[in-house]
Short mmCIF file of C-alpha atoms in Angstrom, two decimals:
data_model
loop_
_atom_site.label_atom_id
_atom_site.label_comp_id
_atom_site.label_asym_id
_atom_site.label_seq_id
_atom_site.Cartn_x
_atom_site.Cartn_y
_atom_site.Cartn_z
CA UNK A 7 16.34 -18.52 -24.77
CA UNK A 8 13.10 -16.57 -24.54
CA UNK A 9 10.32 -18.22 -22.58
CA UNK A 10 6.64 -17.44 -22.88
CA UNK A 11 5.23 -18.97 -19.71
CA UNK A 12 2.77 -16.13 -19.10
CA UNK A 13 0.89 -17.10 -22.25
CA UNK A 14 -0.70 -20.01 -20.42
CA UNK A 15 -2.17 -17.65 -17.88
CA UNK A 16 -3.37 -15.36 -20.65
CA UNK A 17 -5.16 -18.26 -22.28
CA UNK A 18 -6.61 -19.37 -18.96
CA UNK A 19 -8.02 -15.93 -18.33
CA UNK A 20 -9.46 -15.78 -21.83
CA UNK A 21 -11.22 -19.11 -21.29
CA UNK A 22 -12.88 -17.79 -18.16
CA UNK A 23 -10.89 -20.01 -15.81
CA UNK A 24 -8.87 -17.23 -14.19
CA UNK A 25 -9.05 -13.57 -13.33
CA UNK A 26 -10.34 -11.29 -16.09
CA UNK A 27 -7.90 -9.00 -17.95
CA UNK A 28 -9.69 -5.66 -17.94
CA UNK A 29 -7.29 -3.05 -16.46
CA UNK A 30 -5.81 -0.60 -18.98
CA UNK A 31 -2.44 1.16 -18.70
CA UNK A 32 -4.14 4.43 -17.78
CA UNK A 33 -6.21 2.77 -15.09
CA UNK A 34 -3.07 1.07 -13.76
CA UNK A 35 -1.24 4.42 -13.51
CA UNK A 36 -4.03 5.95 -11.45
CA UNK A 37 -4.36 2.72 -9.47
CA UNK A 38 -0.71 3.13 -8.41
CA UNK A 39 -0.92 6.90 -7.97
CA UNK A 40 -4.11 6.72 -5.95
CA UNK A 41 -2.84 3.95 -3.71
CA UNK A 42 0.42 5.74 -2.89
CA UNK A 43 -1.01 9.25 -2.52
CA UNK A 44 -3.69 8.39 -0.01
CA UNK A 45 -1.77 5.95 2.13
CA UNK A 46 0.14 8.29 4.40
CA UNK A 47 0.22 11.96 3.57
CA UNK A 48 -3.26 12.51 5.02
CA UNK A 49 -2.73 10.22 8.00
CA UNK A 50 0.90 10.33 9.16
CA UNK A 51 2.33 13.72 8.18
CA UNK A 52 2.00 15.00 11.76
CA UNK A 53 3.99 12.07 13.13
CA UNK A 54 6.75 12.65 10.58
CA UNK A 55 6.88 16.34 11.53
CA UNK A 56 7.19 15.36 15.20
CA UNK A 57 10.10 13.05 14.40
CA UNK A 58 12.13 15.46 12.25
CA UNK A 59 11.03 19.07 12.69
CA UNK A 60 10.36 21.61 9.95
CA UNK A 61 12.66 19.82 7.51
CA UNK A 62 10.44 16.73 7.47
CA UNK A 63 10.13 17.03 3.68
CA UNK A 64 13.62 15.49 3.56
CA UNK A 65 12.25 12.30 5.13
CA UNK A 66 9.62 12.08 2.39
CA UNK A 67 12.24 12.71 -0.31
CA UNK A 68 14.49 9.91 1.00
CA UNK A 69 11.57 7.53 1.42
CA UNK A 70 10.39 8.27 -2.12
CA UNK A 71 13.85 7.55 -3.54
CA UNK A 72 14.26 4.18 -1.82
CA UNK A 73 10.70 3.14 -2.67
CA UNK A 74 11.04 4.14 -6.34
CA UNK A 75 14.19 2.03 -6.71
CA UNK A 76 12.34 -0.90 -5.16
CA UNK A 77 9.49 -0.24 -7.57
CA UNK A 78 11.85 -0.74 -10.51
CA UNK A 79 12.61 -4.26 -9.21
CA UNK A 80 8.89 -4.98 -9.09
CA UNK A 81 8.52 -3.62 -12.64
CA UNK A 82 11.14 -6.06 -13.90
CA UNK A 83 9.68 -9.04 -12.10
CA UNK A 84 6.06 -8.36 -12.97
CA UNK A 85 6.89 -8.12 -16.68
CA UNK A 86 8.67 -11.48 -16.44
CA UNK A 87 5.85 -13.08 -14.45
CA UNK A 88 2.60 -11.17 -15.12
CA UNK A 89 0.52 -13.25 -12.73
CA UNK A 90 -1.28 -12.71 -9.43
CA UNK A 91 0.60 -13.20 -6.12
CA UNK A 92 3.34 -10.56 -6.54
CA UNK A 93 6.39 -10.94 -4.28
CA UNK A 94 5.34 -14.40 -3.10
CA UNK A 95 5.42 -15.68 -6.66
CA UNK A 96 8.82 -14.10 -7.35
CA UNK A 97 10.40 -15.65 -4.26
CA UNK A 98 8.98 -19.05 -5.20
CA UNK A 99 10.44 -18.73 -8.71
CA UNK A 100 13.84 -17.69 -7.37
CA UNK A 101 14.32 -20.08 -4.45
CA UNK A 102 11.77 -22.86 -4.96
CA UNK A 103 11.39 -23.09 -1.20
CA UNK A 104 7.75 -23.43 -0.19
CA UNK A 105 8.48 -22.54 3.47
CA UNK A 106 10.17 -19.27 2.47
CA UNK A 107 7.43 -18.51 -0.04
CA UNK A 108 4.82 -19.12 2.62
CA UNK A 109 6.63 -16.81 5.05
CA UNK A 110 6.72 -14.03 2.43
CA UNK A 111 3.06 -14.57 1.60
CA UNK A 112 2.05 -14.32 5.24
CA UNK A 113 4.33 -11.33 5.83
CA UNK A 114 2.88 -9.48 2.88
CA UNK A 115 -0.64 -10.28 3.99
CA UNK A 116 0.19 -9.17 7.52
CA UNK A 117 1.58 -5.88 6.19
CA UNK A 118 -1.53 -5.34 4.10
CA UNK A 119 -3.83 -6.15 7.02
CA UNK A 120 -1.94 -3.73 9.29
CA UNK A 121 -2.01 -1.00 6.63
CA UNK A 122 -5.75 -1.39 6.18
CA UNK A 123 -6.26 -1.16 9.94
CA UNK A 124 -4.08 1.96 10.22
CA UNK A 125 -5.92 3.66 7.38
CA UNK A 126 -9.34 2.68 8.75
CA UNK A 127 -8.41 4.21 12.11
CA UNK A 128 -7.19 7.32 10.29
CA UNK A 129 -10.49 7.47 8.41
CA UNK A 130 -12.35 7.52 11.73
CA UNK A 131 -10.24 10.48 12.91
CA UNK A 132 -11.19 12.58 9.90
CA UNK A 133 -14.80 11.36 10.03
CA UNK A 134 -15.06 12.71 13.58
CA UNK A 135 -14.42 16.20 12.14
CA UNK A 136 -17.68 15.85 10.19
CA UNK A 137 -19.76 13.83 12.66
CA UNK A 138 -18.39 13.12 16.12
CA UNK A 139 -21.39 11.04 17.20
CA UNK A 140 -20.54 7.43 16.27
CA UNK A 141 -17.75 5.61 18.14
CA UNK A 142 -14.48 5.54 16.20
CA UNK A 143 -14.39 1.73 16.22
CA UNK A 144 -17.87 1.50 14.70
CA UNK A 145 -16.93 3.97 11.96
CA UNK A 146 -13.79 1.98 11.15
CA UNK A 147 -15.60 -1.37 11.01
CA UNK A 148 -18.42 -0.07 8.81
CA UNK A 149 -15.82 1.55 6.57
CA UNK A 150 -14.01 -1.77 6.07
CA UNK A 151 -17.29 -3.64 5.47
CA UNK A 152 -18.36 -1.23 2.73
CA UNK A 153 -15.04 -1.58 0.93
CA UNK A 154 -15.22 -5.37 1.14
CA UNK A 155 -18.62 -5.15 -0.57
CA UNK A 156 -17.23 -2.94 -3.36
CA UNK A 157 -14.39 -5.38 -3.95
CA UNK A 158 -16.85 -8.27 -4.02
CA UNK A 159 -18.74 -6.60 -6.86
CA UNK A 160 -15.63 -6.79 -9.06
CA UNK A 161 -12.12 -5.55 -9.92
CA UNK A 162 -13.18 -3.34 -12.84
CA UNK A 163 -15.63 -1.44 -10.66
CA UNK A 164 -12.98 -1.14 -7.95
CA UNK A 165 -10.38 0.26 -10.36
CA UNK A 166 -12.80 2.75 -11.92
CA UNK A 167 -13.78 3.95 -8.45
CA UNK A 168 -10.08 4.16 -7.63
CA UNK A 169 -9.49 6.46 -10.62
CA UNK A 170 -12.34 8.78 -9.64
CA UNK A 171 -11.16 8.98 -6.03
CA UNK A 172 -7.57 9.64 -7.16
CA UNK A 173 -8.68 12.87 -8.85
CA UNK A 174 -10.49 13.87 -5.67
CA UNK A 175 -7.51 13.23 -3.40
CA UNK A 176 -5.21 15.07 -5.79
CA UNK A 177 -7.49 18.08 -5.53
CA UNK A 178 -7.05 18.05 -1.75
CA UNK A 179 -3.27 18.05 -2.02
CA UNK A 180 -3.43 20.81 -4.63
CA UNK A 181 -5.46 22.89 -2.17
CA UNK A 182 -2.64 22.57 0.37
CA UNK A 183 -0.05 23.59 -2.23
CA UNK A 184 -2.16 26.55 -3.41
CA UNK A 185 -2.56 27.74 0.19
CA UNK A 186 1.23 27.69 0.59
CA UNK A 187 1.78 29.54 -2.69
CA UNK A 188 -0.71 32.22 -1.61
CA UNK A 189 1.01 32.45 1.78
CA UNK A 190 4.46 32.77 0.19
CA UNK A 191 3.09 35.43 -2.16
CA UNK A 192 2.06 37.48 0.88
CA UNK A 193 5.68 37.42 2.04
CA UNK A 194 4.85 35.68 5.31
CA UNK A 195 6.65 32.36 4.83
CA UNK A 196 9.84 31.57 6.72
CA UNK A 197 11.90 29.35 4.43
CA UNK A 198 14.34 28.68 7.24
CA UNK A 199 11.74 26.24 8.57
CA UNK A 200 12.53 23.91 5.68
CA UNK A 201 16.06 23.36 7.02
CA UNK A 202 15.11 23.12 10.68
CA UNK A 203 15.71 19.78 12.38
CA UNK A 204 14.70 20.94 15.83
CA UNK A 205 14.36 17.61 17.61
CA UNK A 206 16.91 16.59 20.21
CA UNK A 207 19.69 14.17 19.37
CA UNK A 208 21.41 13.43 16.07
CA UNK A 209 19.88 15.11 12.99
CA UNK A 210 20.69 12.00 10.94
CA UNK A 211 18.78 9.78 13.36
CA UNK A 212 15.91 12.27 13.40
CA UNK A 213 15.64 12.13 9.61
CA UNK A 214 15.90 8.33 9.69
CA UNK A 215 13.02 8.23 12.19
CA UNK A 216 11.00 10.39 9.83
CA UNK A 217 11.89 8.18 6.87
CA UNK A 218 10.66 5.12 8.78
CA UNK A 219 7.24 6.73 9.21
CA UNK A 220 7.10 8.46 5.83
CA UNK A 221 7.93 5.16 4.13
CA UNK A 222 4.41 4.06 5.02
CA UNK A 223 3.21 6.87 2.75
CA UNK A 224 5.11 5.38 -0.20
CA UNK A 225 3.99 1.81 0.36
CA UNK A 226 1.17 0.53 -1.78
CA UNK A 227 3.00 0.36 -5.09
CA UNK A 228 3.61 -3.34 -4.42
CA UNK A 229 -0.16 -3.84 -4.53
CA UNK A 230 -0.07 -3.01 -8.23
CA UNK A 231 1.92 -6.17 -8.97
CA UNK A 232 -0.92 -8.27 -7.61
CA UNK A 233 -3.30 -7.24 -10.40
CA UNK A 234 -0.85 -8.29 -13.15
CA UNK A 235 -3.11 -11.14 -14.18
CA UNK A 236 -5.95 -8.67 -14.70
CA UNK A 237 -3.98 -6.07 -16.69
CA UNK A 238 -4.15 -5.70 -20.46
CA UNK A 239 -0.64 -5.98 -22.02
CA UNK A 240 1.24 -5.91 -18.69
CA UNK A 241 4.64 -5.81 -20.44
CA UNK A 242 4.05 -2.26 -21.66
CA UNK A 243 1.66 -1.10 -18.96
CA UNK A 244 3.59 -1.90 -15.79
CA UNK A 245 6.97 -0.14 -16.12
CA UNK A 246 5.45 3.19 -17.15
CA UNK A 247 2.41 3.02 -14.90
CA UNK A 248 4.10 1.71 -11.75
CA UNK A 249 7.29 3.79 -11.77
CA UNK A 250 5.54 6.80 -13.29
CA UNK A 251 2.85 6.74 -10.63
CA UNK A 252 5.45 6.54 -7.86
CA UNK A 253 7.51 9.44 -9.22
CA UNK A 254 4.46 11.68 -9.55
CA UNK A 255 3.26 10.74 -6.07
CA UNK A 256 6.70 11.39 -4.58
CA UNK A 257 6.94 14.81 -6.21
CA UNK A 258 3.53 15.74 -4.83
CA UNK A 259 4.50 14.47 -1.37
CA UNK A 260 7.59 16.67 -1.20
CA UNK A 261 5.62 19.74 -2.31
CA UNK A 262 2.82 19.08 0.17
CA UNK A 263 5.20 18.51 3.09
CA UNK A 264 6.98 21.77 2.27
CA UNK A 265 3.62 23.55 2.04
CA UNK A 266 2.55 22.24 5.45
CA UNK A 267 5.86 23.22 7.06
CA UNK A 268 5.68 26.76 5.67
CA UNK A 269 2.10 27.47 6.73
CA UNK A 270 1.66 25.72 10.09
CA UNK A 271 4.00 25.69 13.14
CA UNK A 272 5.76 22.34 13.35
CA UNK A 273 4.63 21.66 16.92
CA UNK A 274 1.01 22.22 15.86
CA UNK A 275 1.39 19.70 13.02
CA UNK A 276 3.06 17.25 15.40
CA UNK A 277 0.19 17.40 17.89
CA UNK A 278 -2.60 16.87 15.33
CA UNK A 279 -4.19 13.61 14.17
CA UNK A 280 -5.45 15.45 11.07
CA UNK A 281 -2.34 17.50 10.31
CA UNK A 282 -3.14 18.52 6.73
CA UNK A 283 -6.47 19.88 7.92
CA UNK A 284 -4.46 22.29 10.09
CA UNK A 285 -3.20 23.95 6.90
CA UNK A 286 -6.74 24.68 5.77
CA UNK A 287 -7.83 25.85 9.21
CA UNK A 288 -5.17 28.60 9.19
CA UNK A 289 -7.64 30.67 7.16
CA UNK A 290 -4.99 31.83 4.70
CA UNK A 291 -7.18 31.79 1.59
CA UNK A 292 -9.86 34.51 1.26
CA UNK A 293 -12.71 32.01 1.61
CA UNK A 294 -14.87 30.79 4.46
CA UNK A 295 -12.63 28.68 6.68
CA UNK A 296 -15.56 26.55 7.84
CA UNK A 297 -16.57 25.73 4.27
CA UNK A 298 -12.98 24.98 3.27
CA UNK A 299 -12.51 22.76 6.33
CA UNK A 300 -15.60 20.74 5.50
CA UNK A 301 -14.61 20.33 1.86
CA UNK A 302 -11.07 19.30 2.73
CA UNK A 303 -12.24 16.82 5.37
CA UNK A 304 -14.45 15.12 2.80
CA UNK A 305 -11.55 15.02 0.35
CA UNK A 306 -9.32 13.45 3.02
CA UNK A 307 -11.96 10.80 3.68
CA UNK A 308 -12.08 9.99 -0.03
CA UNK A 309 -8.27 9.80 -0.18
CA UNK A 310 -8.03 7.35 2.70
CA UNK A 311 -10.91 5.34 1.23
CA UNK A 312 -9.03 5.10 -2.05
CA UNK A 313 -5.90 3.59 -0.53
CA UNK A 314 -7.77 1.22 1.74
CA UNK A 315 -9.82 0.03 -1.23
CA UNK A 316 -6.62 -0.93 -3.05
CA UNK A 317 -5.16 -2.78 -0.06
CA UNK A 318 -8.38 -4.76 0.24
CA UNK A 319 -8.16 -5.59 -3.47
CA UNK A 320 -4.68 -6.98 -2.90
CA UNK A 321 -5.25 -9.27 0.08
CA UNK A 322 -7.62 -11.84 -1.48
CA UNK A 323 -5.57 -11.88 -4.69
CA UNK A 324 -2.43 -12.85 -2.80
CA UNK A 325 -4.38 -15.66 -1.20
CA UNK A 326 -5.86 -16.61 -4.57
CA UNK A 327 -2.48 -16.73 -6.31
CA UNK A 328 -0.77 -18.76 -3.63
CA UNK A 329 -3.69 -21.15 -3.26
CA UNK A 330 -3.00 -22.11 -6.87
CA UNK A 331 0.58 -22.87 -5.78
CA UNK A 332 -0.65 -25.06 -2.87
CA UNK A 333 0.94 -22.72 -0.33
CA UNK A 334 -2.33 -21.78 1.40
CA UNK A 335 -5.58 -23.79 1.51
CA UNK A 336 -7.27 -24.24 -1.86
CA UNK A 337 -10.50 -22.65 -0.65
CA UNK A 338 -8.86 -19.24 -1.19
CA UNK A 339 -8.71 -19.96 -4.94
CA UNK A 340 -12.51 -19.94 -5.14
CA UNK A 341 -13.85 -17.32 -7.55
CA UNK A 342 -17.46 -16.16 -7.49
CA UNK A 343 -19.20 -17.65 -10.57
CA UNK A 344 -20.76 -14.34 -11.70
CA UNK A 345 -18.72 -11.55 -10.10
CA UNK A 346 -15.37 -13.28 -10.87
CA UNK A 347 -13.96 -12.05 -7.56
CA UNK A 348 -11.96 -14.16 -5.04
CA UNK A 349 -14.73 -13.90 -2.47
CA UNK A 350 -13.45 -16.32 0.20
CA UNK A 351 -10.16 -14.48 0.54
CA UNK A 352 -12.01 -11.17 0.58
CA UNK A 353 -14.22 -12.18 3.49
CA UNK A 354 -11.25 -13.54 5.39
CA UNK A 355 -9.33 -10.29 4.85
CA UNK A 356 -12.21 -8.17 6.12
CA UNK A 357 -12.47 -10.25 9.29
CA UNK A 358 -8.74 -9.99 10.05
CA UNK A 359 -8.67 -6.20 9.56
CA UNK A 360 -11.73 -5.87 11.77
CA UNK A 361 -10.03 -8.00 14.41
CA UNK A 362 -6.99 -5.69 14.43
CA UNK A 363 -9.19 -2.65 14.95
CA UNK A 364 -11.10 -4.28 17.79
CA UNK A 365 -7.87 -5.41 19.47
CA UNK A 366 -6.31 -1.97 19.24
CA UNK A 367 -9.43 -0.34 20.67
CA UNK A 368 -9.61 -2.79 23.57
CA UNK A 369 -5.95 -2.17 24.46
CA UNK A 370 -6.50 1.59 24.38
CA UNK A 371 -9.65 1.41 26.49
CA UNK A 372 -7.82 -0.79 29.00
CA UNK A 373 -5.37 2.04 29.58
CA UNK A 374 -2.64 0.97 27.19
CA UNK A 375 -0.44 3.67 25.71
CA UNK A 376 -1.22 2.91 22.09
CA UNK A 377 -1.73 5.01 18.97
CA UNK A 378 -3.47 2.53 16.67
CA UNK A 379 -2.62 4.47 13.51
CA UNK A 380 1.09 4.75 14.34
CA UNK A 381 1.43 1.21 15.67
CA UNK A 382 -0.15 -0.47 12.66
CA UNK A 383 1.77 1.82 10.29
CA UNK A 384 5.10 0.77 11.82
CA UNK A 385 4.10 -2.90 11.73
CA UNK A 386 3.35 -2.44 8.04
CA UNK A 387 6.75 -0.86 7.46
CA UNK A 388 8.63 -3.66 9.27
CA UNK A 389 7.04 -6.33 7.10
CA UNK A 390 7.33 -4.43 3.84
CA UNK A 391 10.95 -3.35 4.27
CA UNK A 392 11.97 -6.97 4.77
CA UNK A 393 9.94 -8.01 1.73
CA UNK A 394 11.29 -5.17 -0.42
CA UNK A 395 14.87 -6.15 0.39
CA UNK A 396 14.18 -9.77 -0.51
CA UNK A 397 12.40 -8.77 -3.73
CA UNK A 398 15.49 -6.86 -4.86
CA UNK A 399 17.64 -9.91 -4.09
CA UNK A 400 15.13 -12.05 -5.97
CA UNK A 401 15.20 -9.72 -8.96
CA UNK A 402 18.98 -10.03 -9.19
CA UNK A 403 18.92 -13.80 -8.65
CA UNK A 404 16.39 -14.36 -11.46
CA UNK A 405 18.50 -12.52 -14.02
CA UNK A 406 19.11 -14.94 -16.90
CA UNK A 407 16.08 -17.10 -16.05
CA UNK A 408 12.67 -17.00 -17.74
CA UNK A 409 13.89 -14.04 -19.79
CA UNK A 410 11.38 -12.39 -22.08
CA UNK A 411 12.37 -9.76 -24.62
CA UNK A 412 9.29 -7.77 -23.63
CA UNK A 413 10.32 -7.56 -19.96
CA UNK A 414 11.60 -4.38 -18.30
CA UNK A 415 15.22 -4.31 -16.99
CA UNK A 416 15.98 -2.41 -13.77
CA UNK A 417 19.30 -0.61 -13.22
CA UNK A 418 21.60 -2.94 -11.24
CA UNK A 419 23.64 -0.33 -9.27
CA UNK A 420 20.41 1.39 -8.23
CA UNK A 421 19.00 -1.94 -7.06
CA UNK A 422 22.01 -2.37 -4.77
CA UNK A 423 21.46 1.13 -3.36
CA UNK A 424 17.82 0.27 -2.79
CA UNK A 425 18.76 -2.93 -0.99
CA UNK A 426 21.03 -1.08 1.43
CA UNK A 427 18.39 1.61 1.96
CA UNK A 428 15.65 -0.86 2.78
CA UNK A 429 17.83 -2.78 5.24
CA UNK A 430 19.03 0.41 6.96
CA UNK A 431 15.50 1.69 7.52
CA UNK A 432 14.38 -1.76 8.71
CA UNK A 433 17.20 -1.91 11.27
CA UNK A 434 16.31 1.51 12.63
CA UNK A 435 12.59 0.73 12.99
CA UNK A 436 13.26 -2.45 14.95
CA UNK A 437 15.96 -0.79 17.07
CA UNK A 438 13.76 2.21 17.86
CA UNK A 439 10.52 0.32 18.44
CA UNK A 440 11.11 -3.35 19.33
CA UNK A 441 7.52 -3.57 20.57
CA UNK A 442 6.37 -3.60 16.95
CA UNK A 443 7.76 -7.15 16.70
CA UNK A 444 5.09 -8.39 19.12
CA UNK A 445 2.36 -7.25 16.76
CA UNK A 446 4.28 -8.73 13.84
CA UNK A 447 4.45 -12.07 15.63
CA UNK A 448 0.71 -12.01 16.33
CA UNK A 449 -0.06 -11.44 12.65
CA UNK A 450 2.36 -14.17 11.61
CA UNK A 451 0.44 -16.51 13.90
CA UNK A 452 -2.52 -16.14 11.54
CA UNK A 453 -0.23 -17.47 8.84
CA UNK A 454 0.70 -20.35 11.12
CA UNK A 455 -2.96 -21.30 11.31
CA UNK A 456 -3.20 -21.25 7.50
CA UNK A 457 -0.08 -23.39 7.29
CA UNK A 458 -1.55 -26.00 9.61
CA UNK A 459 -4.81 -25.96 7.64
CA UNK A 460 -2.92 -26.50 4.37
CA UNK A 461 -0.94 -29.39 5.85
CA UNK A 462 -4.04 -31.06 7.22
CA UNK A 463 -6.53 -30.42 4.44
CA UNK A 464 -4.55 -29.07 1.45
CA UNK A 465 -4.40 -30.84 -1.90
CA UNK A 466 -0.83 -31.62 -2.91
CA UNK A 467 -1.86 -31.97 -6.54
CA UNK A 468 -3.84 -28.77 -6.66
CA UNK A 469 -6.99 -30.73 -7.54
CA UNK A 470 -9.17 -28.53 -5.39
CA UNK A 471 -8.11 -25.47 -7.30
CA UNK A 472 -8.50 -27.19 -10.65
CA UNK A 473 -11.95 -28.38 -9.74
CA UNK A 474 -12.93 -24.88 -8.67
CA UNK A 475 -11.80 -23.46 -11.99
CA UNK A 476 -13.72 -26.04 -13.91
CA UNK A 477 -16.82 -25.29 -11.97
CA UNK A 478 -16.51 -21.60 -12.79
CA UNK A 479 -16.46 -22.11 -16.54
#
């Protein structure tokens, strides 16, 4: 039997009671591509090189493969349930357990908060190459505040800006690839570097360590599912746009990592907070190195801005979707009467990300051995790997339920491979860095506060949400 449950949400949006459907398939493709491309290659490539050695492109290739398989599970689920809330909604549909759904919601939010904080700190590192005057914390906080304002203005404006910034960040990665091609053409490249796993210990464990970090670069595709309720014809748009965007991004990642390895000594990449900038500063192209460095730094800033913008789009929409399910307080379902944006959740998200940045800075200034970018990236990966594994299980469990002939169908054997891959990487991250669990627990505590608030003040009938919708009409 074919169900058509999403039609109710379509009608609701058309009546002005829900989020506005305005995102086209082309915009969705660049939304995915831009989110994935900017999330790690500019920020974490040096850390991946330090973990693996010259062959760190292998870590990106493995991470891309596991993430793309997971993306196919999201494509199936989002075409069955084209509504806001993403993985939280799918888990609720599959298990009907509000406690589990709440845990997934909070975990996803925590991952998104940590990712935003990592990227904001990375933005400050690149910004210091242009203007070293302002404190890094101030730069990061202002950066987050500006993106919150852009998201407040509206989703359409955010997606259009995302598309423009995607072209800019692609140009930066193309510059890196062109530099490598020019270098290879001069006959100076040592291709043996691409097979060098020079770190001590087991090569397999070295690659796995690199995969754990590089996986952060492939995260972000899950954010796409959270704009399902705002996408035109999601049944056709999502499979091609989501999986297509991930494949293109992964291909670019492998090329860029090879380019960096061929043009810059691995130890130099490993020691740099702005590793891709090291490629430009080699002075390989017959242009002014200073001019090229400035241009590339600006491009890197745009790339990081692009990804952070998308993560900040996602956070309030998760809260919005689950507020309608009475999992978090109904106040998060409030939509601004003119901008049609979930403004309460947006403000809350900005405050939490700012709090993470302040906390990380205080720990560092107190003498703690902490790399804010790396720490928050690994926290993000811990949360997301657990969620990805559960989403694949959910996808398989929901087979035969709420079927729609328009929905995409993921390959079952590949889903099983993806499940094993996600769990293996998750095990390694926790084994290698158990301290990341402390930060995870602290972020989950925020969810505990929301849980208490929902129990004390939440509406079991969803009347608060209904009233809010009515008032927005």
